[in-house]
Every structure is written in structure tokens, then in C-alpha cells.
Amino acid sequence: MEPIHILLVEDNEGDVLLTSEALEEGKILNKLSVVRDGKEAKDFLNKGGKYVKAIAPDLILLDVNLPKMNGHELLKYIKQHKDFRKIPVIMLTTSSSKEDIDNSYRNYANCYITKPLEVDDFIKAVAKIEEFWVNLVKLPSK
């Protein structure tokens, strides 16, 4: 089975480490690429700058609160771009505000998950994301 390529857009180093660990513990082969802000994610998707050889992700885990270009702006860009709109985007963020949730779905997020505060719960949530989006859901072809 071909590994799933996940793009994690996250500026919090602790959350990057927890997500990486949770994905490593999973039973699903995956390749994780990490970018730290919305502009860097946009460059990654467009194969710009240092990402000339980047491979398109199968799934994007996107934080809302990012520097340079926030998650809502990036989500809107992704879903309006003909080459990227079919990539599932999961909002994975600390925000539980109604405004952020509504704005995410208004811009076609595939789902919205508030990050659990406890480490074990966070790792379980990432494992469930992986299980659902890789084992259960059929992802679009590239």
C-alpha cells in the first residue's frame, strides 16, 4: 500500500511533535510534511521557493491561528484553486469559537476538530483522524 502524504500546517512545535508521534504510532504508512505558516503552505502547494520538489499531499491538517496567512485565508485559497480543491482539509486547532467553526465550513473545510488539551487525548484524536481518513474514506486520486 502506498503511504498517504499528509501536510501539517502548524506553528506550535509541541503540536507538531505530538502529531508526528501519533502518526508514527498509527498502523498506516504515512509521509508527513510540516510547514509553519500559511504562506509556507501556499509555497509548498505551488512548488515555489524551497518546495520545488514538493509532492502534493493527500490530506491537509490545518491550524486556524497561523502567522503570515491564517488558516481561514489558506483554506479559502485551497478550496478556490482548481488543482487543490479536492484535497481534504481538516481544521485541527485549539479554537472552539463558533465564528471559526462556521467560517471553516463556509470555506469548505472537510471537518473541524478542536485539539484536546490532554496529551493522551490529543494523540488519540490524531489516531482517529488517521484511521477515518485513511482506512474508511476513499481519497481522491492526484
CSV table of C-alpha atoms in Angstrom, one decimal:
chain,number,residue,atom,x,y,z
A,1,MET,CA,0.0,0.0,0.0
A,2,GLU,CA,1.2,3.5,-1.0
A,3,PRO,CA,1.9,5.7,2.1
A,4,ILE,CA,-0.6,8.6,2.5
A,5,HIS,CA,1.1,12.0,2.3
A,6,ILE,CA,-0.1,14.4,5.0
A,7,LEU,CA,0.7,18.1,5.0
A,8,LEU,CA,0.6,19.5,8.6
A,9,VAL,CA,0.3,23.3,8.7
A,10,GLU,CA,1.2,24.1,12.3
A,11,ASP,CA,3.3,26.8,14.0
A,12,ASN,CA,3.3,25.2,17.5
A,13,GLU,CA,6.3,23.0,17.9
A,14,GLY,CA,4.7,20.9,20.6
A,15,ASP,CA,1.7,20.2,18.5
A,16,VAL,CA,4.0,19.3,15.6
A,17,LEU,CA,5.8,16.8,17.8
A,18,LEU,CA,2.6,15.3,19.2
A,19,THR,CA,1.0,14.9,15.8
A,20,SER,CA,4.2,13.3,14.4
A,21,GLU,CA,4.3,10.9,17.3
A,22,ALA,CA,0.6,10.0,16.9
A,23,LEU,CA,1.0,9.3,13.2
A,24,GLU,CA,4.2,7.2,13.8
A,25,GLU,CA,2.3,5.1,16.3
A,26,GLY,CA,-0.5,4.5,13.8
A,27,LYS,CA,-0.8,1.4,11.7
A,28,ILE,CA,-1.0,3.3,8.5
A,29,LEU,CA,2.0,4.2,6.3
A,30,ASN,CA,2.3,7.9,6.0
A,31,LYS,CA,4.7,10.6,4.9
A,32,LEU,CA,4.4,13.8,6.9
A,33,SER,CA,5.4,17.2,5.6
A,34,VAL,CA,5.3,20.1,8.0
A,35,VAL,CA,5.2,23.8,7.3
A,36,ARG,CA,5.0,26.5,9.9
A,37,ASP,CA,2.7,29.2,8.4
A,38,GLY,CA,0.1,29.8,5.8
A,39,LYS,CA,2.5,31.4,3.3
A,40,GLU,CA,4.9,28.5,3.6
A,41,ALA,CA,1.9,26.1,3.0
A,42,LYS,CA,0.9,28.1,-0.1
A,43,ASP,CA,4.5,27.8,-1.4
A,44,PHE,CA,4.5,24.1,-0.7
A,45,LEU,CA,1.3,23.5,-2.6
A,46,ASN,CA,2.5,25.7,-5.5
A,47,LYS,CA,6.0,24.1,-5.5
A,48,GLY,CA,7.5,27.5,-5.0
A,49,GLY,CA,10.8,28.6,-3.3
A,50,LYS,CA,12.4,25.8,-1.4
A,51,TYR,CA,9.5,23.4,-2.3
A,52,VAL,CA,10.2,23.0,-6.0
A,53,LYS,CA,10.2,19.2,-5.5
A,54,ALA,CA,7.3,19.0,-3.1
A,55,ILE,CA,4.7,16.3,-3.7
A,56,ALA,CA,1.1,17.2,-3.5
A,57,PRO,CA,-0.5,16.0,-0.2
A,58,ASP,CA,-3.4,13.5,0.0
A,59,LEU,CA,-4.7,15.3,3.2
A,60,ILE,CA,-4.1,18.6,4.9
A,61,LEU,CA,-4.2,19.2,8.7
A,62,LEU,CA,-4.6,22.9,9.1
A,63,ASP,CA,-4.4,25.1,12.2
A,64,VAL,CA,-6.5,28.3,12.3
A,65,ASN,CA,-4.1,30.6,14.1
A,66,LEU,CA,-1.1,30.9,11.9
A,67,PRO,CA,1.4,33.6,11.1
A,68,LYS,CA,1.7,35.4,7.7
A,69,MET,CA,-1.5,33.9,6.4
A,70,ASN,CA,-4.1,32.4,8.8
A,71,GLY,CA,-5.8,29.1,8.4
A,72,HIS,CA,-9.0,30.6,7.1
A,73,GLU,CA,-7.2,32.5,4.3
A,74,LEU,CA,-5.3,29.4,3.3
A,75,LEU,CA,-8.4,27.2,3.4
A,76,LYS,CA,-10.2,29.7,1.1
A,77,TYR,CA,-7.2,29.7,-1.2
A,78,ILE,CA,-7.0,25.9,-1.4
A,79,LYS,CA,-10.7,25.4,-2.0
A,80,GLN,CA,-10.8,28.1,-4.7
A,81,HIS,CA,-7.8,26.7,-6.6
A,82,LYS,CA,-8.7,24.1,-9.2
A,83,ASP,CA,-5.6,22.0,-8.5
A,84,PHE,CA,-6.0,21.8,-4.8
A,85,ARG,CA,-9.7,22.0,-4.0
A,86,LYS,CA,-10.2,18.2,-4.0
A,87,ILE,CA,-7.6,17.7,-1.2
A,88,PRO,CA,-9.4,17.1,2.1
A,89,VAL,CA,-8.7,19.8,4.6
A,90,ILE,CA,-9.1,19.1,8.3
A,91,MET,CA,-9.1,22.1,10.6
A,92,LEU,CA,-7.2,20.9,13.7
A,93,THR,CA,-7.0,23.8,16.1
A,94,THR,CA,-7.3,25.0,19.7
A,95,SER,CA,-10.1,27.4,18.8
A,96,SER,CA,-13.6,26.3,19.6
A,97,SER,CA,-15.2,29.6,18.7
A,98,LYS,CA,-18.4,29.4,16.7
A,99,GLU,CA,-17.1,32.0,14.3
A,100,ASP,CA,-14.0,29.9,13.5
A,101,ILE,CA,-16.1,26.8,13.1
A,102,ASP,CA,-18.7,28.5,10.8
A,103,ASN,CA,-16.0,30.2,8.8
A,104,SER,CA,-14.2,27.0,8.2
A,105,TYR,CA,-17.3,25.2,6.9
A,106,ARG,CA,-18.3,28.2,4.9
A,107,ASN,CA,-14.9,27.9,3.1
A,108,TYR,CA,-15.5,24.1,2.5
A,109,ALA,CA,-13.3,22.5,5.3
A,110,ASN,CA,-13.9,18.8,5.3
A,111,CYS,CA,-14.1,18.7,9.1
A,112,TYR,CA,-13.3,20.8,12.1
A,113,ILE,CA,-11.6,19.3,15.2
A,114,THR,CA,-10.7,21.2,18.4
A,115,LYS,CA,-7.4,20.0,19.7
A,116,PRO,CA,-7.8,18.2,23.1
A,117,LEU,CA,-5.8,19.7,25.8
A,118,GLU,CA,-4.6,16.5,27.4
A,119,VAL,CA,-1.6,14.8,25.6
A,120,ASP,CA,-3.2,11.3,25.5
A,121,ASP,CA,-6.4,12.7,24.2
A,122,PHE,CA,-4.6,14.7,21.5
A,123,ILE,CA,-2.7,11.5,20.4
A,124,LYS,CA,-6.0,9.6,20.3
A,125,ALA,CA,-7.7,12.3,18.2
A,126,VAL,CA,-4.9,12.3,15.7
A,127,ALA,CA,-5.1,8.5,15.5
A,128,LYS,CA,-8.8,8.7,14.9
A,129,ILE,CA,-8.2,11.2,12.1
A,130,GLU,CA,-5.7,8.9,10.5
A,131,GLU,CA,-8.0,5.9,10.9
A,132,PHE,CA,-11.0,7.6,9.4
A,133,TRP,CA,-9.4,9.5,6.6
A,134,VAL,CA,-7.1,6.6,5.5
A,135,ASN,CA,-9.0,3.4,6.4
A,136,LEU,CA,-12.6,4.4,5.9
A,137,VAL,CA,-12.7,7.2,3.4
A,138,LYS,CA,-11.6,6.9,-0.2
A,139,LEU,CA,-9.4,9.8,-1.0
A,140,PRO,CA,-9.4,11.4,-4.5
A,141,SER,CA,-6.6,10.5,-6.9
A,142,LYS,CA,-3.9,13.0,-7.5
